[in-house]
Amino acid sequence: MTFKPARLLLALIAVAAAPAFAQNAAVVNGKAIPTAKVDALVKQVVAQGQQQDTPQLRDMIKKSLIGREVMIQEAEKQGLSKSKDVTVALEQARQDIMLNALAADYVKKNPVGDAEIKAEYERAVTAEGDKEYHVRHILVETEKEATDIIAKLKGGAKFEDLAKNSKDTGSAANGGDLDWGTPGNFPKVFADAFTALQKGQVTEKPVQTPSGFHVIKVDDTRAVKLPTLEEVKPRIADSLMRAKLQAYQESLVKKAKVQ
């Protein structure tokens, strides 16, 4: 059997068009919805553990995409894509996508290494120390007030009673109680003062911080149980990567011509 030229051309067109059509899950008013888009959404849903890949799931996702496409086309028809609110939102979305892509690319090229995580963990452990303290304090405005309080304590006054007049109203009602904490939870000058004390001791001199002058007492101490490296590894890695991204942004700002 032989084909006439016209029939041969039509046959070739039909063969060429068949695979292209198969690549589409649907065509809505001439706009194609690629099968690959359905596949991607199915994969996403299955990965979340919500459902299994079934014909019913694929049909549901296909119908959802068709519904979205119909609505988008209607919005376009009504000229909403040119409205100020939509153009501003689209530009914001574009910027967010670009920023996320840049961050992902930077993370891929500059991963946080195990050595960095271990070093940060060891730094944090050293800063926290192996002991935690049950601390009380009395906060006043002037050094003289604090000195007078120390003298009263030496004279036999109860710390809890004097703490009722503390500027720190949050702890004043509880006798100046700051509960248990490691040195790393407090300003350095404050922590340096109480770590030099033994159980039951009070600072000999007022301790100054930006908040005022403190009289500090250590009620008790105990060994602190810190989490293992493996327990906090993901959090440390995330913190280090955020710090790297912040430094990367700052380096770009320095290079930029800002007027």
PDB file of C-alpha atoms in Angstrom:
ATOM      1  CA  MET A   1       0.000   0.000   0.000  1.00  0.00           C
ATOM      2  CA  THR A   2       1.275   3.491  -0.865  1.00  0.00           C
ATOM      3  CA  PHE A   3       0.540   6.890   0.666  1.00  0.00           C
ATOM      4  CA  LYS A   4      -0.234   9.899  -1.403  1.00  0.00           C
ATOM      5  CA  PRO A   5       1.911  12.910  -0.372  1.00  0.00           C
ATOM      6  CA  ALA A   6      -0.992  14.653   1.437  1.00  0.00           C
ATOM      7  CA  ARG A   7      -1.924  11.520   3.382  1.00  0.00           C
ATOM      8  CA  LEU A   8       1.722  10.858   4.242  1.00  0.00           C
ATOM      9  CA  LEU A   9       2.027  14.397   5.647  1.00  0.00           C
ATOM     10  CA  LEU A  10      -1.100  13.957   7.781  1.00  0.00           C
ATOM     11  CA  ALA A  11       0.166  10.619   9.093  1.00  0.00           C
ATOM     12  CA  LEU A  12       3.490  12.156  10.110  1.00  0.00           C
ATOM     13  CA  ILE A  13       1.692  15.028  11.870  1.00  0.00           C
ATOM     14  CA  ALA A  14      -0.512  12.576  13.784  1.00  0.00           C
ATOM     15  CA  VAL A  15       2.492  10.503  14.893  1.00  0.00           C
ATOM     16  CA  ALA A  16       4.372  13.623  16.011  1.00  0.00           C
ATOM     17  CA  ALA A  17       1.385  15.027  17.877  1.00  0.00           C
ATOM     18  CA  ALA A  18       0.526  11.852  19.790  1.00  0.00           C
ATOM     19  CA  PRO A  19       3.457  11.932  22.259  1.00  0.00           C
ATOM     20  CA  ALA A  20       2.978  15.671  22.926  1.00  0.00           C
ATOM     21  CA  PHE A  21      -0.682  15.123  23.768  1.00  0.00           C
ATOM     22  CA  ALA A  22       0.254  12.236  26.063  1.00  0.00           C
ATOM     23  CA  GLN A  23       2.477  14.613  28.028  1.00  0.00           C
ATOM     24  CA  ASN A  24      -0.581  16.593  29.110  1.00  0.00           C
ATOM     25  CA  ALA A  25      -2.987  15.544  31.843  1.00  0.00           C
ATOM     26  CA  ALA A  26      -5.567  17.943  30.402  1.00  0.00           C
ATOM     27  CA  VAL A  27      -5.949  20.944  28.116  1.00  0.00           C
ATOM     28  CA  VAL A  28      -8.192  23.723  29.446  1.00  0.00           C
ATOM     29  CA  ASN A  29      -9.352  26.243  26.838  1.00  0.00           C
ATOM     30  CA  GLY A  30      -6.187  25.540  24.904  1.00  0.00           C
ATOM     31  CA  LYS A  31      -3.888  25.779  27.980  1.00  0.00           C
ATOM     32  CA  ALA A  32      -2.066  22.544  28.760  1.00  0.00           C
ATOM     33  CA  ILE A  33      -1.704  21.050  32.236  1.00  0.00           C
ATOM     34  CA  PRO A  34       1.411  18.842  31.974  1.00  0.00           C
ATOM     35  CA  THR A  35       1.265  15.292  33.309  1.00  0.00           C
ATOM     36  CA  ALA A  36       4.590  16.081  34.995  1.00  0.00           C
ATOM     37  CA  LYS A  37       2.782  18.618  37.180  1.00  0.00           C
ATOM     38  CA  VAL A  38       0.343  15.963  38.341  1.00  0.00           C
ATOM     39  CA  ASP A  39       3.247  13.573  38.973  1.00  0.00           C
ATOM     40  CA  ALA A  40       5.060  16.164  41.074  1.00  0.00           C
ATOM     41  CA  LEU A  41       2.016  16.864  43.250  1.00  0.00           C
ATOM     42  CA  VAL A  42       1.295  13.152  43.679  1.00  0.00           C
ATOM     43  CA  LYS A  43       4.897  12.616  44.758  1.00  0.00           C
ATOM     44  CA  GLN A  44       4.628  15.477  47.238  1.00  0.00           C
ATOM     45  CA  VAL A  45       1.397  14.142  48.789  1.00  0.00           C
ATOM     46  CA  VAL A  46       2.779  10.592  49.018  1.00  0.00           C
ATOM     47  CA  ALA A  47       6.037  11.862  50.581  1.00  0.00           C
ATOM     48  CA  GLN A  48       4.012  13.561  53.319  1.00  0.00           C
ATOM     49  CA  GLY A  49       2.528  10.167  54.168  1.00  0.00           C
ATOM     50  CA  GLN A  50      -1.023  11.364  53.643  1.00  0.00           C
ATOM     51  CA  GLN A  51      -2.062   8.994  50.834  1.00  0.00           C
ATOM     52  CA  GLN A  52      -0.743   6.367  48.440  1.00  0.00           C
ATOM     53  CA  ASP A  53      -0.272   6.851  44.711  1.00  0.00           C
ATOM     54  CA  THR A  54      -3.601   5.629  43.344  1.00  0.00           C
ATOM     55  CA  PRO A  55      -5.729   6.414  40.274  1.00  0.00           C
ATOM     56  CA  GLN A  56      -8.211   8.092  42.623  1.00  0.00           C
ATOM     57  CA  LEU A  57      -5.522  10.409  44.036  1.00  0.00           C
ATOM     58  CA  ARG A  58      -4.286  11.286  40.557  1.00  0.00           C
ATOM     59  CA  ASP A  59      -7.829  12.007  39.389  1.00  0.00           C
ATOM     60  CA  MET A  60      -8.453  14.233  42.426  1.00  0.00           C
ATOM     61  CA  ILE A  61      -5.244  16.213  41.816  1.00  0.00           C
ATOM     62  CA  LYS A  62      -6.034  16.499  38.115  1.00  0.00           C
ATOM     63  CA  LYS A  63      -9.504  17.903  38.866  1.00  0.00           C
ATOM     64  CA  SER A  64      -7.978  20.332  41.362  1.00  0.00           C
ATOM     65  CA  LEU A  65      -5.492  21.594  38.770  1.00  0.00           C
ATOM     66  CA  ILE A  66      -8.258  21.974  36.189  1.00  0.00           C
ATOM     67  CA  GLY A  67     -10.316  23.973  38.692  1.00  0.00           C
ATOM     68  CA  ARG A  68      -7.324  26.220  39.446  1.00  0.00           C
ATOM     69  CA  GLU A  69      -6.596  26.754  35.763  1.00  0.00           C
ATOM     70  CA  VAL A  70     -10.210  27.715  35.051  1.00  0.00           C
ATOM     71  CA  MET A  71     -10.107  30.261  37.888  1.00  0.00           C
ATOM     72  CA  ILE A  72      -6.749  31.668  36.757  1.00  0.00           C
ATOM     73  CA  GLN A  73      -8.030  32.089  33.217  1.00  0.00           C
ATOM     74  CA  GLU A  74     -11.111  33.863  34.513  1.00  0.00           C
ATOM     75  CA  ALA A  75      -8.935  36.202  36.597  1.00  0.00           C
ATOM     76  CA  GLU A  76      -6.850  36.953  33.516  1.00  0.00           C
ATOM     77  CA  LYS A  77     -10.007  37.588  31.495  1.00  0.00           C
ATOM     78  CA  GLN A  78     -11.206  40.111  34.076  1.00  0.00           C
ATOM     79  CA  GLY A  79      -7.846  41.908  33.935  1.00  0.00           C
ATOM     80  CA  LEU A  80      -6.971  41.186  37.565  1.00  0.00           C
ATOM     81  CA  SER A  81      -3.377  40.318  36.680  1.00  0.00           C
ATOM     82  CA  LYS A  82      -2.830  44.001  35.905  1.00  0.00           C
ATOM     83  CA  SER A  83      -4.263  45.315  39.171  1.00  0.00           C
ATOM     84  CA  LYS A  84      -1.863  47.049  41.552  1.00  0.00           C
ATOM     85  CA  ASP A  85      -2.448  44.609  44.419  1.00  0.00           C
ATOM     86  CA  VAL A  86      -1.768  41.579  42.229  1.00  0.00           C
ATOM     87  CA  THR A  87       1.349  43.026  40.582  1.00  0.00           C
ATOM     88  CA  VAL A  88       2.770  43.982  43.985  1.00  0.00           C
ATOM     89  CA  ALA A  89       2.026  40.496  45.368  1.00  0.00           C
ATOM     90  CA  LEU A  90       3.530  38.822  42.295  1.00  0.00           C
ATOM     91  CA  GLU A  91       6.690  40.907  42.592  1.00  0.00           C
ATOM     92  CA  GLN A  92       6.962  40.044  46.289  1.00  0.00           C
ATOM     93  CA  ALA A  93       6.517  36.349  45.471  1.00  0.00           C
ATOM     94  CA  ARG A  94       9.169  36.595  42.739  1.00  0.00           C
ATOM     95  CA  GLN A  95      11.612  38.193  45.171  1.00  0.00           C
ATOM     96  CA  ASP A  96      10.903  35.563  47.836  1.00  0.00           C
ATOM     97  CA  ILE A  97      11.510  32.765  45.336  1.00  0.00           C
ATOM     98  CA  MET A  98      14.778  34.354  44.224  1.00  0.00           C
ATOM     99  CA  LEU A  99      15.957  34.825  47.815  1.00  0.00           C
ATOM    100  CA  ASN A 100      15.087  31.229  48.701  1.00  0.00           C
ATOM    101  CA  ALA A 101      16.900  29.998  45.604  1.00  0.00           C
ATOM    102  CA  LEU A 102      19.995  32.061  46.454  1.00  0.00           C
ATOM    103  CA  ALA A 103      19.964  30.812  50.054  1.00  0.00           C
ATOM    104  CA  ALA A 104      19.561  27.194  48.920  1.00  0.00           C
ATOM    105  CA  ASP A 105      22.417  27.582  46.465  1.00  0.00           C
ATOM    106  CA  TYR A 106      24.657  29.122  49.137  1.00  0.00           C
ATOM    107  CA  VAL A 107      23.819  26.346  51.621  1.00  0.00           C
ATOM    108  CA  LYS A 108      24.605  23.713  48.993  1.00  0.00           C
ATOM    109  CA  LYS A 109      27.989  25.292  48.224  1.00  0.00           C
ATOM    110  CA  ASN A 110      28.847  26.127  51.852  1.00  0.00           C
ATOM    111  CA  PRO A 111      27.550  23.298  54.043  1.00  0.00           C
ATOM    112  CA  VAL A 112      28.142  23.303  57.790  1.00  0.00           C
ATOM    113  CA  GLY A 113      30.769  20.663  58.566  1.00  0.00           C
ATOM    114  CA  ASP A 114      30.901  18.266  61.516  1.00  0.00           C
ATOM    115  CA  ALA A 115      34.076  19.964  62.763  1.00  0.00           C
ATOM    116  CA  GLU A 116      32.264  23.319  62.930  1.00  0.00           C
ATOM    117  CA  ILE A 117      29.344  21.765  64.808  1.00  0.00           C
ATOM    118  CA  LYS A 118      31.641  20.040  67.301  1.00  0.00           C
ATOM    119  CA  ALA A 119      33.629  23.238  67.900  1.00  0.00           C
ATOM    120  CA  GLU A 120      30.443  25.233  68.532  1.00  0.00           C
ATOM    121  CA  TYR A 121      29.142  22.534  70.881  1.00  0.00           C
ATOM    122  CA  GLU A 122      32.378  22.555  72.878  1.00  0.00           C
ATOM    123  CA  ARG A 123      32.322  26.365  73.010  1.00  0.00           C
ATOM    124  CA  ALA A 124      28.751  26.312  74.348  1.00  0.00           C
ATOM    125  CA  VAL A 125      29.588  23.625  76.929  1.00  0.00           C
ATOM    126  CA  THR A 126      32.548  25.666  78.153  1.00  0.00           C
ATOM    127  CA  ALA A 127      30.402  28.792  78.380  1.00  0.00           C
ATOM    128  CA  GLU A 128      27.667  26.982  80.287  1.00  0.00           C
ATOM    129  CA  GLY A 129      30.040  25.241  82.660  1.00  0.00           C
ATOM    130  CA  ASP A 130      29.403  21.978  84.481  1.00  0.00           C
ATOM    131  CA  LYS A 131      27.536  23.537  87.376  1.00  0.00           C
ATOM    132  CA  GLU A 132      24.283  25.431  87.811  1.00  0.00           C
ATOM    133  CA  TYR A 133      23.389  27.827  90.587  1.00  0.00           C
ATOM    134  CA  HIS A 134      20.259  28.686  92.544  1.00  0.00           C
ATOM    135  CA  VAL A 135      20.634  32.459  92.756  1.00  0.00           C
ATOM    136  CA  ARG A 136      18.849  35.317  94.503  1.00  0.00           C
ATOM    137  CA  HIS A 137      19.469  39.022  94.012  1.00  0.00           C
ATOM    138  CA  ILE A 138      18.369  42.444  95.163  1.00  0.00           C
ATOM    139  CA  LEU A 139      18.459  45.180  92.533  1.00  0.00           C
ATOM    140  CA  VAL A 140      18.698  48.846  93.566  1.00  0.00           C
ATOM    141  CA  GLU A 141      19.380  52.177  91.897  1.00  0.00           C
ATOM    142  CA  THR A 142      22.625  53.278  93.554  1.00  0.00           C
ATOM    143  CA  GLU A 143      25.840  51.727  94.822  1.00  0.00           C
ATOM    144  CA  LYS A 144      25.237  53.217  98.289  1.00  0.00           C
ATOM    145  CA  GLU A 145      21.853  51.477  98.551  1.00  0.00           C
ATOM    146  CA  ALA A 146      23.483  48.175  97.661  1.00  0.00           C
ATOM    147  CA  THR A 147      26.317  48.748 100.159  1.00  0.00           C
ATOM    148  CA  ASP A 148      23.773  49.488 102.894  1.00  0.00           C
ATOM    149  CA  ILE A 149      21.912  46.246 102.094  1.00  0.00           C
ATOM    150  CA  ILE A 150      25.135  44.243 102.363  1.00  0.00           C
ATOM    151  CA  ALA A 151      25.781  45.850 105.775  1.00  0.00           C
ATOM    152  CA  LYS A 152      22.260  44.957 106.951  1.00  0.00           C
ATOM    153  CA  LEU A 153      22.750  41.361 105.832  1.00  0.00           C
ATOM    154  CA  LYS A 154      25.973  41.165 107.790  1.00  0.00           C
ATOM    155  CA  GLY A 155      24.032  42.520 110.741  1.00  0.00           C
ATOM    156  CA  GLY A 156      21.600  39.605 110.597  1.00  0.00           C
ATOM    157  CA  ALA A 157      18.828  40.855 108.296  1.00  0.00           C
ATOM    158  CA  LYS A 158      17.118  38.223 106.140  1.00  0.00           C
ATOM    159  CA  PHE A 159      17.866  38.397 102.422  1.00  0.00           C
ATOM    160  CA  GLU A 160      14.279  37.519 101.499  1.00  0.00           C
ATOM    161  CA  ASP A 161      12.909  40.401 103.577  1.00  0.00           C
ATOM    162  CA  LEU A 162      15.247  42.987 102.044  1.00  0.00           C
ATOM    163  CA  ALA A 163      14.514  41.664  98.561  1.00  0.00           C
ATOM    164  CA  LYS A 164      10.906  42.851  98.846  1.00  0.00           C
ATOM    165  CA  ASN A 165      12.125  46.352  97.952  1.00  0.00           C
ATOM    166  CA  SER A 166      14.119  45.218  94.943  1.00  0.00           C
ATOM    167  CA  LYS A 167      13.689  47.093  91.658  1.00  0.00           C
ATOM    168  CA  ASP A 168      13.254  43.688  90.023  1.00  0.00           C
ATOM    169  CA  THR A 169       9.570  43.368  90.794  1.00  0.00           C
ATOM    170  CA  GLY A 170       9.414  39.975  89.091  1.00  0.00           C
ATOM    171  CA  SER A 171      11.632  38.357  91.732  1.00  0.00           C
ATOM    172  CA  ALA A 172      11.002  40.713  94.665  1.00  0.00           C
ATOM    173  CA  ALA A 173       7.848  38.909  95.761  1.00  0.00           C
ATOM    174  CA  ASN A 174       9.796  35.642  95.856  1.00  0.00           C
ATOM    175  CA  GLY A 175      12.649  36.885  97.981  1.00  0.00           C
ATOM    176  CA  GLY A 176      14.763  37.814  94.958  1.00  0.00           C
ATOM    177  CA  ASP A 177      14.679  34.230  93.668  1.00  0.00           C
ATOM    178  CA  LEU A 178      16.040  33.819  90.103  1.00  0.00           C
ATOM    179  CA  ASP A 179      15.693  30.024  90.216  1.00  0.00           C
ATOM    180  CA  TRP A 180      18.324  27.625  88.863  1.00  0.00           C
ATOM    181  CA  GLY A 181      20.543  28.696  85.999  1.00  0.00           C
ATOM    182  CA  THR A 182      23.968  28.272  84.454  1.00  0.00           C
ATOM    183  CA  PRO A 183      26.424  31.170  84.196  1.00  0.00           C
ATOM    184  CA  GLY A 184      25.724  31.446  80.479  1.00  0.00           C
ATOM    185  CA  ASN A 185      22.138  32.498  81.244  1.00  0.00           C
ATOM    186  CA  PHE A 186      23.276  35.716  82.930  1.00  0.00           C
ATOM    187  CA  PRO A 187      25.308  38.818  82.002  1.00  0.00           C
ATOM    188  CA  LYS A 188      29.027  38.047  82.375  1.00  0.00           C
ATOM    189  CA  VAL A 189      29.721  40.463  85.208  1.00  0.00           C
ATOM    190  CA  PHE A 190      26.716  39.082  87.120  1.00  0.00           C
ATOM    191  CA  ALA A 191      27.771  35.457  86.475  1.00  0.00           C
ATOM    192  CA  ASP A 192      31.395  36.156  87.408  1.00  0.00           C
ATOM    193  CA  ALA A 193      30.183  37.484  90.745  1.00  0.00           C
ATOM    194  CA  PHE A 194      28.039  34.524  91.788  1.00  0.00           C
ATOM    195  CA  THR A 195      30.364  31.806  90.456  1.00  0.00           C
ATOM    196  CA  ALA A 196      32.979  33.124  92.908  1.00  0.00           C
ATOM    197  CA  LEU A 197      30.605  32.463  95.828  1.00  0.00           C
ATOM    198  CA  GLN A 198      30.088  29.339  97.895  1.00  0.00           C
ATOM    199  CA  LYS A 199      26.689  28.008  98.908  1.00  0.00           C
ATOM    200  CA  GLY A 200      24.984  30.495 101.238  1.00  0.00           C
ATOM    201  CA  GLN A 201      27.386  33.352 100.538  1.00  0.00           C
ATOM    202  CA  VAL A 202      26.496  36.915  99.504  1.00  0.00           C
ATOM    203  CA  THR A 203      28.591  39.268  97.371  1.00  0.00           C
ATOM    204  CA  GLU A 204      30.890  41.460  99.478  1.00  0.00           C
ATOM    205  CA  LYS A 205      30.547  44.393  97.068  1.00  0.00           C
ATOM    206  CA  PRO A 206      27.709  45.648  94.853  1.00  0.00           C
ATOM    207  CA  VAL A 207      27.690  44.250  91.314  1.00  0.00           C
ATOM    208  CA  GLN A 208      26.894  46.795  88.616  1.00  0.00           C
ATOM    209  CA  THR A 209      25.067  45.992  85.389  1.00  0.00           C
ATOM    210  CA  PRO A 210      23.112  48.272  83.009  1.00  0.00           C
ATOM    211  CA  SER A 211      20.033  47.534  85.166  1.00  0.00           C
ATOM    212  CA  GLY A 212      21.564  48.969  88.334  1.00  0.00           C
ATOM    213  CA  PHE A 213      23.448  47.602  91.362  1.00  0.00           C
ATOM    214  CA  HIS A 214      22.938  44.039  92.562  1.00  0.00           C
ATOM    215  CA  VAL A 215      23.453  42.206  95.819  1.00  0.00           C
ATOM    216  CA  ILE A 216      23.688  38.511  94.962  1.00  0.00           C
ATOM    217  CA  LYS A 217      23.288  35.374  97.051  1.00  0.00           C
ATOM    218  CA  VAL A 218      23.909  31.744  96.082  1.00  0.00           C
ATOM    219  CA  ASP A 219      21.374  29.438  97.725  1.00  0.00           C
ATOM    220  CA  ASP A 220      22.740  26.210  96.299  1.00  0.00           C
ATOM    221  CA  THR A 221      24.739  24.594  93.474  1.00  0.00           C
ATOM    222  CA  ARG A 222      24.503  21.301  91.620  1.00  0.00           C
ATOM    223  CA  ALA A 223      26.037  19.488  88.680  1.00  0.00           C
ATOM    224  CA  VAL A 224      24.324  20.313  85.419  1.00  0.00           C
ATOM    225  CA  LYS A 225      23.344  17.663  82.893  1.00  0.00           C
ATOM    226  CA  LEU A 226      24.020  18.984  79.407  1.00  0.00           C
ATOM    227  CA  PRO A 227      22.576  17.413  76.240  1.00  0.00           C
ATOM    228  CA  THR A 228      24.927  15.318  74.127  1.00  0.00           C
ATOM    229  CA  LEU A 229      26.333  16.534  70.838  1.00  0.00           C
ATOM    230  CA  GLU A 230      24.070  14.174  68.899  1.00  0.00           C
ATOM    231  CA  GLU A 231      20.988  15.481  70.696  1.00  0.00           C
ATOM    232  CA  VAL A 232      21.619  19.095  69.722  1.00  0.00           C
ATOM    233  CA  LYS A 233      23.504  18.596  66.447  1.00  0.00           C
ATOM    234  CA  PRO A 234      20.580  19.598  64.162  1.00  0.00           C
ATOM    235  CA  ARG A 235      19.924  22.786  66.170  1.00  0.00           C
ATOM    236  CA  ILE A 236      23.590  23.756  66.163  1.00  0.00           C
ATOM    237  CA  ALA A 237      23.845  23.107  62.413  1.00  0.00           C
ATOM    238  CA  ASP A 238      20.780  25.256  61.783  1.00  0.00           C
ATOM    239  CA  SER A 239      22.111  28.062  63.982  1.00  0.00           C
ATOM    240  CA  LEU A 240      25.522  28.020  62.286  1.00  0.00           C
ATOM    241  CA  MET A 241      23.967  28.050  58.824  1.00  0.00           C
ATOM    242  CA  ARG A 242      21.758  31.016  59.706  1.00  0.00           C
ATOM    243  CA  ALA A 243      24.854  32.815  60.963  1.00  0.00           C
ATOM    244  CA  LYS A 244      26.652  32.012  57.700  1.00  0.00           C
ATOM    245  CA  LEU A 245      23.750  33.317  55.647  1.00  0.00           C
ATOM    246  CA  GLN A 246      23.672  36.496  57.741  1.00  0.00           C
ATOM    247  CA  ALA A 247      27.403  37.004  57.200  1.00  0.00           C
ATOM    248  CA  TYR A 248      26.966  36.354  53.469  1.00  0.00           C
ATOM    249  CA  GLN A 249      24.237  38.998  53.269  1.00  0.00           C
ATOM    250  CA  GLU A 250      26.386  41.496  55.173  1.00  0.00           C
ATOM    251  CA  SER A 251      29.314  40.872  52.823  1.00  0.00           C
ATOM    252  CA  LEU A 252      27.075  41.597  49.823  1.00  0.00           C
ATOM    253  CA  VAL A 253      25.812  44.797  51.446  1.00  0.00           C
ATOM    254  CA  LYS A 254      29.413  45.951  51.993  1.00  0.00           C
ATOM    255  CA  LYS A 255      30.203  45.386  48.318  1.00  0.00           C
ATOM    256  CA  ALA A 256      27.054  47.143  47.127  1.00  0.00           C
ATOM    257  CA  LYS A 257      26.935  50.795  46.163  1.00  0.00           C
ATOM    258  CA  VAL A 258      24.313  52.138  48.550  1.00  0.00           C
ATOM    259  CA  GLN A 259      23.352  55.820  48.233  1.00  0.00           C
TER     260      GLN A 259
END
